[in-house]
Coordinates of C-alpha atoms and ligand atoms in Angstrom, one line a residue:
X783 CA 8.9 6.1 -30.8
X784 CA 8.6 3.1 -33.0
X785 CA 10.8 0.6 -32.0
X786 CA 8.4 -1.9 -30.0
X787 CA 11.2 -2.1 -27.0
X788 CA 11.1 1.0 -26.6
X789 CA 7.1 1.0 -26.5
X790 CA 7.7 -1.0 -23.7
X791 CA 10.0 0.7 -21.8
X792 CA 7.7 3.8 -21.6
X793 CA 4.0 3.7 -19.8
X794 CA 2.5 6.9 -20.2
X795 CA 0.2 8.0 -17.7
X796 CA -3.1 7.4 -19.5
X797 CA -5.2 8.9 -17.1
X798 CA -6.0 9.9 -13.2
X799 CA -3.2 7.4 -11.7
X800 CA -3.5 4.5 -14.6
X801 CA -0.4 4.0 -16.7
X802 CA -0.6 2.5 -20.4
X803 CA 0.3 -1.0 -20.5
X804 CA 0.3 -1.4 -16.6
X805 CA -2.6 -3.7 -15.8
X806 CA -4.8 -2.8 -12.6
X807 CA -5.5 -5.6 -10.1
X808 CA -7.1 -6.4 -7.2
X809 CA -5.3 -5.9 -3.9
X810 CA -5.1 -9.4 -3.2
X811 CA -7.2 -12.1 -3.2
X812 CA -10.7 -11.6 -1.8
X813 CA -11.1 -13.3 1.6
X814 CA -7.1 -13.6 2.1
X815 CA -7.1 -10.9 4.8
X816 CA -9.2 -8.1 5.8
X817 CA -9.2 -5.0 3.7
X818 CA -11.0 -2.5 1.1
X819 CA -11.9 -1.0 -1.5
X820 CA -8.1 -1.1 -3.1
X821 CA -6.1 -1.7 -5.9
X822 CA -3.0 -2.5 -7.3
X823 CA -0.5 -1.7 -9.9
X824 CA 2.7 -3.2 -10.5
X825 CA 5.4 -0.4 -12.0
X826 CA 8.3 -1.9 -12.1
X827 CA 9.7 -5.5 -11.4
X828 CA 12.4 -7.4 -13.0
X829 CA 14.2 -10.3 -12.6
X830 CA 17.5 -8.5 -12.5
X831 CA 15.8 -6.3 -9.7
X832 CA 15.8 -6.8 -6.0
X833 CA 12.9 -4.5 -5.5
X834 CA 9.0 -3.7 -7.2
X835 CA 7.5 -0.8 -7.2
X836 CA 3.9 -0.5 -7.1
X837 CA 0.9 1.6 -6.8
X838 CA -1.9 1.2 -4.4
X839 CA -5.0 3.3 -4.6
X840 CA -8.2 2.8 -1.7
X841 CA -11.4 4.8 -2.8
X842 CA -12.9 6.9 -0.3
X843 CA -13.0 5.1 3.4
X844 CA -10.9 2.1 2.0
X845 CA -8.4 0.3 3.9
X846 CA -5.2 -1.7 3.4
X847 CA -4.6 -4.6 5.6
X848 CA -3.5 -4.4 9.2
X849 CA -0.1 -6.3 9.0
X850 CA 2.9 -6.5 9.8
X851 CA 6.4 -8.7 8.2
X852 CA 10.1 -9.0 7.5
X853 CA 9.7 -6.9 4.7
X854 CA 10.2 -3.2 4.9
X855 CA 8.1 -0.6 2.7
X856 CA 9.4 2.5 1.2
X857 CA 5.9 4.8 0.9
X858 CA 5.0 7.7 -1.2
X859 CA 1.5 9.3 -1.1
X860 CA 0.8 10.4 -4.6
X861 CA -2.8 11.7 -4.2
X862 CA -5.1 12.0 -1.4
X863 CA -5.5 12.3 2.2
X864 CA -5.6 9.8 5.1
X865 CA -4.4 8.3 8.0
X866 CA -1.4 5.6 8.6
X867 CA -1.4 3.4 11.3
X868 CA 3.1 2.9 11.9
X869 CA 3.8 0.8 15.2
X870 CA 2.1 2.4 17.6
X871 CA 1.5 5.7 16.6
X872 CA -1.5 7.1 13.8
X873 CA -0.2 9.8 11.6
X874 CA -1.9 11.9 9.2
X875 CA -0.8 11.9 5.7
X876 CA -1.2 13.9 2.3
X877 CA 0.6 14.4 -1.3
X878 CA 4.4 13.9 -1.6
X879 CA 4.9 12.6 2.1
X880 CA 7.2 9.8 2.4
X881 CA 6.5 7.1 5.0
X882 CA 9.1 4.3 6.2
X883 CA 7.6 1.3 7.4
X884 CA 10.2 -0.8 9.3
X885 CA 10.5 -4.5 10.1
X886 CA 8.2 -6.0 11.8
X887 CA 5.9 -3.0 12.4
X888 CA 2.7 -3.0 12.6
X889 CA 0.7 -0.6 9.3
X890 CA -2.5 -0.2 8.0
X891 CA -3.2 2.9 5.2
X892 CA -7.1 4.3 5.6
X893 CA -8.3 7.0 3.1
X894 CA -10.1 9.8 4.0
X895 CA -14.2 9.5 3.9
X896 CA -14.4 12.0 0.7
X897 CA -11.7 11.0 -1.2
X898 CA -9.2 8.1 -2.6
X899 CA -6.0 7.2 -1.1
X900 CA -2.7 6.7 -3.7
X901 CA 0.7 5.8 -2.8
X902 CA 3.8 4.3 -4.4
X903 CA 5.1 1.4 -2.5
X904 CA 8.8 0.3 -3.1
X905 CA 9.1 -3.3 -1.8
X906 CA 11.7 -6.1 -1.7
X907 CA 11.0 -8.4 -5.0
X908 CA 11.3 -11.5 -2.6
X909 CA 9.4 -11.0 0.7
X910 CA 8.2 -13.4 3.3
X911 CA 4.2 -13.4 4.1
X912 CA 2.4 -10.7 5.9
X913 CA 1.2 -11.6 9.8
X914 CA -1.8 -10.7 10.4
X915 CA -2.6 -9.4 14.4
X916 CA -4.0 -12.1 16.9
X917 CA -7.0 -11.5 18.9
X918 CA -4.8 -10.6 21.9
X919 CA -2.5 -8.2 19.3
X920 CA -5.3 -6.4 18.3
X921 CA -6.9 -6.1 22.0
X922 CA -3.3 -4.7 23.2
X923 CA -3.2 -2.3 20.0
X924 CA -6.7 -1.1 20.9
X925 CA -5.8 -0.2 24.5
X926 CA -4.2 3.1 22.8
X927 CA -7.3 5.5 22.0
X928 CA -6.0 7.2 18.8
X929 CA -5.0 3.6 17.4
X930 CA -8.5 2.2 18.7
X931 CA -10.2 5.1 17.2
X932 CA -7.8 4.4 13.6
X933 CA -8.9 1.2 13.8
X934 CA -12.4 1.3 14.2
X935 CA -13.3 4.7 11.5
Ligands
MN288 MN1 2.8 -4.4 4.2

């Protein structure tokens, strides 16, 4: 290819989970809400699109933010083991499985302790602002023993 638009419609996979021409950011800003060790990737978004599609990676016992919104998620773990907090319940997760987070449910994606966490993330391009759980929230969550035990690894 030499046409420069075409250059730019194509982002090779450069290496281990980057892609040429994507640039790699911080999650979010630091302080904003509770989380670790992650980053992010925007893959696609366009005006003329109603969604984005990103990429998330957490090293080895990072953590996305406990939250919950609007918003729904359309998940797909690229590399990686871990656990995903989804409402009420904590399920395991691994390559290729796809996870549907519904409105207003509570998530939160932990990596395993030996190795980094990846996932596509398919998201609404206009989204209203993540909640983050109350004191009494997160007391009530905790009263479950697998979601306390999530929660606290
Ligand atoms: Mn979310």
């Amino acid at each position: 290819m030499t046409d420069k638009s075409d250059d730019q419609k194509l982002h090779r996979l450069a290496k281990d989970y980057r892609w040429d021409g994507v640039t790699r950011m911080p999650y979010k800003e630091e302080g904003a809400a509770p989380f670790k060790a992650i980053s992010r990737q925007i893959l696609h978004s366009d005006p003329s699109l109603d969604g984005e599609l990103r990429y998330f990676e957490m090293d080895a016992g990072g953590y996305s933010t406990l939250e919950r919104h609007e918003h729904v998620h359309g998940v797909m773990i690229l590399r990686g083991h871990g656990k995903c907090l989804l409402g009420d319940k904590v399920v395991d997760v691994g390559p290729h499985d796809l996870v549907s987070i519904p409105a207003w449910t509570w998530h939160q994606f932990r990596a395993s302790k030996s190795e980094p966490l990846g996932f596509l993330c398919l998201v609404n391009a206009k989204r209203d602002k993540p909640q983050l759980p109350t004191e009494d929230e997160l007391r009530a969550m905790k009263a479950d023993k697998d979601v306390a035990a999530f929660l606290e690894s």
